[in-house]
């Protein structure tokens, strides 16, 4: 019974979070001092500097009609909620009209998922191993060295680190390409090879930054746990240090790290804005950036709604799975 | 985001500048093969000369580098590389080679002479009667689409009918108001009937600046499609290149010279294009684009900052800007920059206040702070490009010198150009012009005096008071103002806003610069949600700038809060409106056109709804390592407008260096 009650409460909170989230996402862009039609006209007139006022009036009318921006905000909101719930359709992108937002997201998502999932998991694994060693074997010189490197890299702003990598590995030692050029298509070997080759530098930059945080947090957790009574007791029992580290310290220190990993995987759907811009990598971050710059309501709503659902879902899954990971936690 | 961008650029420039890796001299920086032979980078061969062996080098899209011209994409990544329907607004990135190489216009422009020239049309519209509503023109004979089908007047007729019949197309309203009918009377003759009397049909259907929205589509393909949904994914045109390949992500587009290039517009009108392939490629943020050119992986760059140009010319001896020496940048871009007033808002509804701000502008220091002095001033409502300087700026000099404010004060300062040259000399700048005429041609005919005392007189006359160092408004409150500025685009206008704000702050006004992203920036101007904006409502290229001035008619003024179709400064001037009405009825070549526009300019000087400051300086360098024959100030067959539809006219001039 406790489980069903727990499940119901979590489902209700999930639905509420998503509903409030998409409502906010609908209204916030409309309160911005910008208008997608005006942005498009501004761009056209800035380029051409030749469009008569009458032309602008008629163009504005046509665009408003095409973009579905006619009617009151309330009408638009009701239409939006219906579309999202019933057909999961976010309408056409206004900046890339008439491409459907769903199509743009579907194109960008695999790139973002591929890059961020891989780099997040690699960073998590490396960071936790190094952090565990640094926290448990804190007197060893290699532990100190690894910790020092992590602490040095972690505070560097991501964009600086990424830029330094580009300078080092694309310019001074041009091992990796300056901009991504993907060869081949689909699941061909040529394409896979090309994607991997072009993704190494952006992934490396994310792994370097991500690893630092995991090292520091794991080190703090494991060094604290290493001082716990039950760990001391295990030592007194004569268990090997390796066994103590892997069987006593790691499982306990890993719990919050697993939680954080699940939440970070949820945020993957936000994309990696700076990475995508700096490395010319296609993904959700670029879409969000374009949406905001061009006041593309539908694109903003589509990408942010996806992100809200992903984070809420990740939280829901973590809540649901936690009792399986930690026996001390019960469905209450 | 702006700070991030600035940081990116600064970091890149610092690291690039500090690096000893001078690729232009020894190619070391781009030296290594990456395990595959399909990169565009140089192969390290130990040869210290820039003439390193490079035969057989391939671009990263698989074409021989020596046959491929690589061009930056001004607008960046294309959101939909499969869509080439130019009539559905939004998704087509025209500046990725689409309108530069493939699509063609009826009439193009020669920006050096300031005249329209035939392209797909063979003649200019001739009026068929005295009503100015019926015209006839011929189209070129012997041209074909890139799929081999002949291009005829029937394609023009079909395109016009398609636009006017399809309400879903973005320009439907515009064309419906302009064109009543367009008929092909034979394969090469078009008769046009307009809705209202027209005196500038070629300007409306042809290129004046950048391109035109009337792009002729192939009837044999489009007649089977719904124009509102057709993607035109395998596009064709009458231009000299055809699309060979594209990046599914929209970062590059590869164009190949047509085998039957003789049957393209350029083949007939100019000659054979030089490059076999033209690759339009987006490398990313500015620092990466600069690195690409340092590594000879980019031949033409679009719109970079002066600081980046400084790095580039030091690191790549083959890099070349418009001028060989200072000021390097081309100054003939057809829009000028300055401070635009919302004249519907106090105190900017008062011409004395606007004039006071002009006289509080320390224009030489503003020029230095904006683009290191590499700018040409303009005192009138027209960009100071050569054609317009010859027609307006120089002929108006006498009037400008005699012009006096109400109190008899003469604000014009003819010595600006000499003054800025002295200032630049003191800063150690070399290669400056020495001849008096050349100095004026380079830096402008003159501007307004920097005279805070006269500005104070004008303000005090209108109830402003000075409290210590600060100006108070007539109601006794401190004078505060906000200047709207672009955030991550139009770098000259962005910097100009900060420089002007600094100048006005020094005079005791509390000035805030509000940087805005594109959508907010344009929306604020249109709805009148601004006091002062670093906008550019003064463009022109032909001597007849009527088309660019029409929007200043007072009939387009709408209340603040409503989207303005024109006259975004909401400046009402009876005489300007009357002169515009007169211009509308005059043919473009009527001598009275120049007179009327000159009179309009005088009204603008008196009313100052926009303080024109500088023409736009563009740093659009080229790399002459692989390709040569580019236009420069010494080889000025055209301006360096790589993002305009006329690019195709440059291609026959470009020759491989053989490297």
PDB file of C-alpha atoms in Angstrom, chain A residues 32-36 38-60 62-63 65-67 94-100 103-104 107 111 159-160 163-164 166-167 170-185 190 194 197-198 273-274 277-283 286-287 289-290 292-295, chain B residues 1 4 7-8 11-12 15-16 19 21 23 28-32 34 36 38 60-61 77 79-81 83 88-91 167-171 173-174 177 203-204 208-213 231 247-249 251-252 281-285 287-288 291-292 294-295 315 335 488 517-520 522-524 526 536 539 547-548 550-551 555-556 563-566 568:
ATOM      1  CA  UNK A  32       9.739  39.534 -23.510  1.00  0.00           C
ATOM      2  CA  UNK A  33      10.160  42.870 -25.279  1.00  0.00           C
ATOM      3  CA  UNK A  34      10.480  41.120 -28.603  1.00  0.00           C
ATOM      4  CA  UNK A  35       8.338  39.803 -31.363  1.00  0.00           C
ATOM      5  CA  UNK A  36       9.305  37.065 -33.827  1.00  0.00           C
ATOM      6  CA  UNK A  38       9.339  42.025 -36.019  1.00  0.00           C
ATOM      7  CA  UNK A  39      12.626  40.177 -35.683  1.00  0.00           C
ATOM      8  CA  UNK A  40      12.155  38.620 -39.093  1.00  0.00           C
ATOM      9  CA  UNK A  41      11.132  41.892 -40.707  1.00  0.00           C
ATOM     10  CA  UNK A  42      14.014  43.687 -39.000  1.00  0.00           C
ATOM     11  CA  UNK A  43      16.432  41.132 -40.342  1.00  0.00           C
ATOM     12  CA  UNK A  44      14.983  41.419 -43.846  1.00  0.00           C
ATOM     13  CA  UNK A  45      15.046  45.194 -43.909  1.00  0.00           C
ATOM     14  CA  UNK A  46      18.515  45.372 -42.360  1.00  0.00           C
ATOM     15  CA  UNK A  47      19.811  43.154 -45.128  1.00  0.00           C
ATOM     16  CA  UNK A  48      18.031  44.743 -48.003  1.00  0.00           C
ATOM     17  CA  UNK A  49      17.328  48.221 -46.694  1.00  0.00           C
ATOM     18  CA  UNK A  50      14.708  48.327 -49.357  1.00  0.00           C
ATOM     19  CA  UNK A  51      11.167  47.517 -48.468  1.00  0.00           C
ATOM     20  CA  UNK A  52       8.425  50.020 -48.677  1.00  0.00           C
ATOM     21  CA  UNK A  53       6.222  50.642 -45.638  1.00  0.00           C
ATOM     22  CA  UNK A  54       3.203  49.159 -47.418  1.00  0.00           C
ATOM     23  CA  UNK A  55       5.211  46.022 -48.066  1.00  0.00           C
ATOM     24  CA  UNK A  56       6.101  45.784 -44.392  1.00  0.00           C
ATOM     25  CA  UNK A  57       2.457  46.091 -43.347  1.00  0.00           C
ATOM     26  CA  UNK A  58       1.347  43.291 -45.640  1.00  0.00           C
ATOM     27  CA  UNK A  59       4.366  41.151 -44.802  1.00  0.00           C
ATOM     28  CA  UNK A  60       3.595  41.540 -41.097  1.00  0.00           C
ATOM     29  CA  UNK A  62       1.074  37.409 -43.672  1.00  0.00           C
ATOM     30  CA  UNK A  63       3.686  36.365 -41.121  1.00  0.00           C
ATOM     31  CA  UNK A  65      -1.163  34.544 -39.959  1.00  0.00           C
ATOM     32  CA  UNK A  66       1.419  31.973 -41.015  1.00  0.00           C
ATOM     33  CA  UNK A  67       2.977  31.777 -37.551  1.00  0.00           C
ATOM     34  CA  UNK A  94       9.258  30.756 -36.442  1.00  0.00           C
ATOM     35  CA  UNK A  95      12.986  31.309 -36.973  1.00  0.00           C
ATOM     36  CA  UNK A  96      13.213  28.325 -39.325  1.00  0.00           C
ATOM     37  CA  UNK A  97       9.697  28.563 -40.674  1.00  0.00           C
ATOM     38  CA  UNK A  98       8.020  26.334 -41.784  1.00  0.00           C
ATOM     39  CA  UNK A  99      10.089  23.523 -40.265  1.00  0.00           C
ATOM     40  CA  UNK A 100       8.181  21.842 -37.436  1.00  0.00           C
ATOM     41  CA  UNK A 103      11.523  17.851 -36.545  1.00  0.00           C
ATOM     42  CA  UNK A 104      14.257  20.269 -35.470  1.00  0.00           C
ATOM     43  CA  UNK A 107      17.373  16.167 -35.651  1.00  0.00           C
ATOM     44  CA  UNK A 111      23.795  14.762 -31.424  1.00  0.00           C
ATOM     45  CA  UNK A 159      34.608  28.528 -22.398  1.00  0.00           C
ATOM     46  CA  UNK A 160      38.216  29.387 -21.555  1.00  0.00           C
ATOM     47  CA  UNK A 163      39.101  27.796 -26.292  1.00  0.00           C
ATOM     48  CA  UNK A 164      42.504  26.731 -24.992  1.00  0.00           C
ATOM     49  CA  UNK A 166      40.943  24.599 -29.699  1.00  0.00           C
ATOM     50  CA  UNK A 167      44.086  26.706 -29.753  1.00  0.00           C
ATOM     51  CA  UNK A 170      43.313  22.653 -33.698  1.00  0.00           C
ATOM     52  CA  UNK A 171      45.755  25.482 -34.253  1.00  0.00           C
ATOM     53  CA  UNK A 172      49.185  25.037 -32.684  1.00  0.00           C
ATOM     54  CA  UNK A 173      49.057  21.225 -32.989  1.00  0.00           C
ATOM     55  CA  UNK A 174      46.276  20.711 -35.514  1.00  0.00           C
ATOM     56  CA  UNK A 175      45.311  17.193 -34.559  1.00  0.00           C
ATOM     57  CA  UNK A 176      41.587  17.841 -34.504  1.00  0.00           C
ATOM     58  CA  UNK A 177      39.497  19.859 -36.955  1.00  0.00           C
ATOM     59  CA  UNK A 178      38.778  23.527 -36.397  1.00  0.00           C
ATOM     60  CA  UNK A 179      35.158  22.944 -37.243  1.00  0.00           C
ATOM     61  CA  UNK A 180      33.119  19.803 -37.516  1.00  0.00           C
ATOM     62  CA  UNK A 181      32.684  18.313 -40.989  1.00  0.00           C
ATOM     63  CA  UNK A 182      30.811  15.048 -40.885  1.00  0.00           C
ATOM     64  CA  UNK A 183      31.415  12.574 -43.694  1.00  0.00           C
ATOM     65  CA  UNK A 184      29.033   9.873 -44.858  1.00  0.00           C
ATOM     66  CA  UNK A 185      25.521   9.197 -43.688  1.00  0.00           C
ATOM     67  CA  UNK A 190      32.725   6.460 -42.658  1.00  0.00           C
ATOM     68  CA  UNK A 194      33.803  10.994 -38.782  1.00  0.00           C
ATOM     69  CA  UNK A 197      36.777  12.150 -34.818  1.00  0.00           C
ATOM     70  CA  UNK A 198      34.839  15.418 -34.820  1.00  0.00           C
ATOM     71  CA  UNK A 273      25.168  25.809 -25.494  1.00  0.00           C
ATOM     72  CA  UNK A 274      28.757  27.004 -25.370  1.00  0.00           C
ATOM     73  CA  UNK A 277      28.603  27.200 -30.505  1.00  0.00           C
ATOM     74  CA  UNK A 278      32.362  26.975 -29.996  1.00  0.00           C
ATOM     75  CA  UNK A 279      32.835  23.630 -31.704  1.00  0.00           C
ATOM     76  CA  UNK A 280      30.175  24.076 -34.365  1.00  0.00           C
ATOM     77  CA  UNK A 281      28.411  21.018 -33.017  1.00  0.00           C
ATOM     78  CA  UNK A 282      24.756  20.534 -33.915  1.00  0.00           C
ATOM     79  CA  UNK A 283      22.456  20.075 -30.929  1.00  0.00           C
ATOM     80  CA  UNK A 286      22.047  25.759 -30.570  1.00  0.00           C
ATOM     81  CA  UNK A 287      18.290  25.450 -30.999  1.00  0.00           C
ATOM     82  CA  UNK A 289      20.032  29.878 -28.431  1.00  0.00           C
ATOM     83  CA  UNK A 290      18.432  30.488 -31.836  1.00  0.00           C
ATOM     84  CA  UNK A 292      15.850  33.048 -27.709  1.00  0.00           C
ATOM     85  CA  UNK A 293      17.695  35.306 -30.164  1.00  0.00           C
ATOM     86  CA  UNK A 294      14.866  35.213 -32.687  1.00  0.00           C
ATOM     87  CA  UNK A 295      12.032  35.221 -30.126  1.00  0.00           C
TER      88      UNK A 295
ATOM     89  CA  UNK B   1      26.353  36.149 -23.717  1.00  0.00           C
ATOM     90  CA  UNK B   4      31.259  35.518 -23.188  1.00  0.00           C
ATOM     91  CA  UNK B   7      35.997  36.914 -23.772  1.00  0.00           C
ATOM     92  CA  UNK B   8      36.185  34.303 -26.526  1.00  0.00           C
ATOM     93  CA  UNK B  11      41.317  35.064 -25.475  1.00  0.00           C
ATOM     94  CA  UNK B  12      41.633  33.905 -29.025  1.00  0.00           C
ATOM     95  CA  UNK B  15      46.685  33.441 -27.659  1.00  0.00           C
ATOM     96  CA  UNK B  16      46.923  33.837 -31.413  1.00  0.00           C
ATOM     97  CA  UNK B  19      51.833  32.366 -30.530  1.00  0.00           C
ATOM     98  CA  UNK B  21      53.219  30.091 -35.024  1.00  0.00           C
ATOM     99  CA  UNK B  23      51.577  30.084 -40.640  1.00  0.00           C
ATOM    100  CA  UNK B  28      53.827  25.081 -39.324  1.00  0.00           C
ATOM    101  CA  UNK B  29      50.590  25.806 -37.596  1.00  0.00           C
ATOM    102  CA  UNK B  30      48.542  24.054 -40.163  1.00  0.00           C
ATOM    103  CA  UNK B  31      51.125  21.528 -40.775  1.00  0.00           C
ATOM    104  CA  UNK B  32      50.080  18.186 -39.671  1.00  0.00           C
ATOM    105  CA  UNK B  34      45.508  14.207 -39.274  1.00  0.00           C
ATOM    106  CA  UNK B  36      43.507  11.321 -43.370  1.00  0.00           C
ATOM    107  CA  UNK B  38      40.933  14.887 -46.846  1.00  0.00           C
ATOM    108  CA  UNK B  60      37.494  18.428 -46.038  1.00  0.00           C
ATOM    109  CA  UNK B  61      34.579  17.988 -48.441  1.00  0.00           C
ATOM    110  CA  UNK B  77      24.747  27.820 -39.864  1.00  0.00           C
ATOM    111  CA  UNK B  79      18.720  25.835 -40.062  1.00  0.00           C
ATOM    112  CA  UNK B  80      17.463  23.828 -43.014  1.00  0.00           C
ATOM    113  CA  UNK B  81      20.003  22.955 -45.708  1.00  0.00           C
ATOM    114  CA  UNK B  83      15.050  24.083 -48.287  1.00  0.00           C
ATOM    115  CA  UNK B  88       8.481  30.838 -47.783  1.00  0.00           C
ATOM    116  CA  UNK B  89       9.974  33.191 -45.199  1.00  0.00           C
ATOM    117  CA  UNK B  90      12.533  32.053 -42.713  1.00  0.00           C
ATOM    118  CA  UNK B  91      14.423  28.930 -43.476  1.00  0.00           C
ATOM    119  CA  UNK B 167      -1.508  34.098 -50.288  1.00  0.00           C
ATOM    120  CA  UNK B 168       0.680  31.902 -48.069  1.00  0.00           C
ATOM    121  CA  UNK B 169       3.888  33.273 -49.578  1.00  0.00           C
ATOM    122  CA  UNK B 170       5.555  35.963 -47.514  1.00  0.00           C
ATOM    123  CA  UNK B 171       5.777  38.552 -50.260  1.00  0.00           C
ATOM    124  CA  UNK B 173       0.916  41.132 -50.214  1.00  0.00           C
ATOM    125  CA  UNK B 174       3.779  43.237 -51.464  1.00  0.00           C
ATOM    126  CA  UNK B 177       0.037  45.710 -54.302  1.00  0.00           C
ATOM    127  CA  UNK B 203      14.537  49.122 -58.487  1.00  0.00           C
ATOM    128  CA  UNK B 204      11.539  47.295 -57.073  1.00  0.00           C
ATOM    129  CA  UNK B 208      19.430  48.049 -55.118  1.00  0.00           C
ATOM    130  CA  UNK B 209      21.212  46.728 -52.053  1.00  0.00           C
ATOM    131  CA  UNK B 210      22.146  43.102 -51.202  1.00  0.00           C
ATOM    132  CA  UNK B 211      19.548  41.312 -53.343  1.00  0.00           C
ATOM    133  CA  UNK B 212      15.908  41.339 -54.248  1.00  0.00           C
ATOM    134  CA  UNK B 213      12.945  39.270 -53.228  1.00  0.00           C
ATOM    135  CA  UNK B 231      11.050  22.623 -50.500  1.00  0.00           C
ATOM    136  CA  UNK B 247      26.154  19.476 -44.921  1.00  0.00           C
ATOM    137  CA  UNK B 248      23.034  17.922 -43.396  1.00  0.00           C
ATOM    138  CA  UNK B 249      23.825  20.072 -40.348  1.00  0.00           C
ATOM    139  CA  UNK B 251      27.469  24.242 -41.805  1.00  0.00           C
ATOM    140  CA  UNK B 252      28.684  24.053 -45.403  1.00  0.00           C
ATOM    141  CA  UNK B 281      31.539  27.195 -44.892  1.00  0.00           C
ATOM    142  CA  UNK B 282      30.719  28.336 -41.373  1.00  0.00           C
ATOM    143  CA  UNK B 283      33.631  27.801 -39.017  1.00  0.00           C
ATOM    144  CA  UNK B 284      31.980  29.206 -35.896  1.00  0.00           C
ATOM    145  CA  UNK B 285      32.894  32.154 -33.666  1.00  0.00           C
ATOM    146  CA  UNK B 287      38.370  33.554 -33.467  1.00  0.00           C
ATOM    147  CA  UNK B 288      37.911  30.250 -35.307  1.00  0.00           C
ATOM    148  CA  UNK B 291      42.425  30.880 -37.389  1.00  0.00           C
ATOM    149  CA  UNK B 292      40.957  29.279 -40.512  1.00  0.00           C
ATOM    150  CA  UNK B 294      45.644  32.075 -40.910  1.00  0.00           C
ATOM    151  CA  UNK B 295      45.824  28.389 -41.825  1.00  0.00           C
ATOM    152  CA  UNK B 315      49.944  36.188 -38.988  1.00  0.00           C
ATOM    153  CA  UNK B 335      24.244  52.258 -44.657  1.00  0.00           C
ATOM    154  CA  UNK B 488      25.885  40.254 -30.473  1.00  0.00           C
ATOM    155  CA  UNK B 517      19.528  40.779 -28.891  1.00  0.00           C
ATOM    156  CA  UNK B 518      18.149  40.986 -32.424  1.00  0.00           C
ATOM    157  CA  UNK B 519      14.459  40.402 -31.795  1.00  0.00           C
ATOM    158  CA  UNK B 520      14.237  42.870 -28.893  1.00  0.00           C
ATOM    159  CA  UNK B 522      14.224  45.576 -33.765  1.00  0.00           C
ATOM    160  CA  UNK B 523      10.982  45.341 -31.854  1.00  0.00           C
ATOM    161  CA  UNK B 524      11.943  48.295 -29.648  1.00  0.00           C
ATOM    162  CA  UNK B 526       9.513  49.513 -34.419  1.00  0.00           C
ATOM    163  CA  UNK B 536      21.039  52.894 -39.035  1.00  0.00           C
ATOM    164  CA  UNK B 539      20.989  53.794 -46.468  1.00  0.00           C
ATOM    165  CA  UNK B 547      13.427  54.102 -52.212  1.00  0.00           C
ATOM    166  CA  UNK B 548      15.493  54.279 -49.052  1.00  0.00           C
ATOM    167  CA  UNK B 550      10.281  56.767 -48.586  1.00  0.00           C
ATOM    168  CA  UNK B 551       9.786  55.465 -45.067  1.00  0.00           C
ATOM    169  CA  UNK B 555       1.945  59.172 -43.237  1.00  0.00           C
ATOM    170  CA  UNK B 556       3.778  56.217 -41.736  1.00  0.00           C
ATOM    171  CA  UNK B 563       4.463  48.566 -34.918  1.00  0.00           C
ATOM    172  CA  UNK B 564       5.665  51.246 -37.317  1.00  0.00           C
ATOM    173  CA  UNK B 565       5.773  50.386 -41.015  1.00  0.00           C
ATOM    174  CA  UNK B 566       8.306  53.176 -41.555  1.00  0.00           C
ATOM    175  CA  UNK B 568      10.355  54.600 -36.701  1.00  0.00           C
TER     176      UNK B 568
END
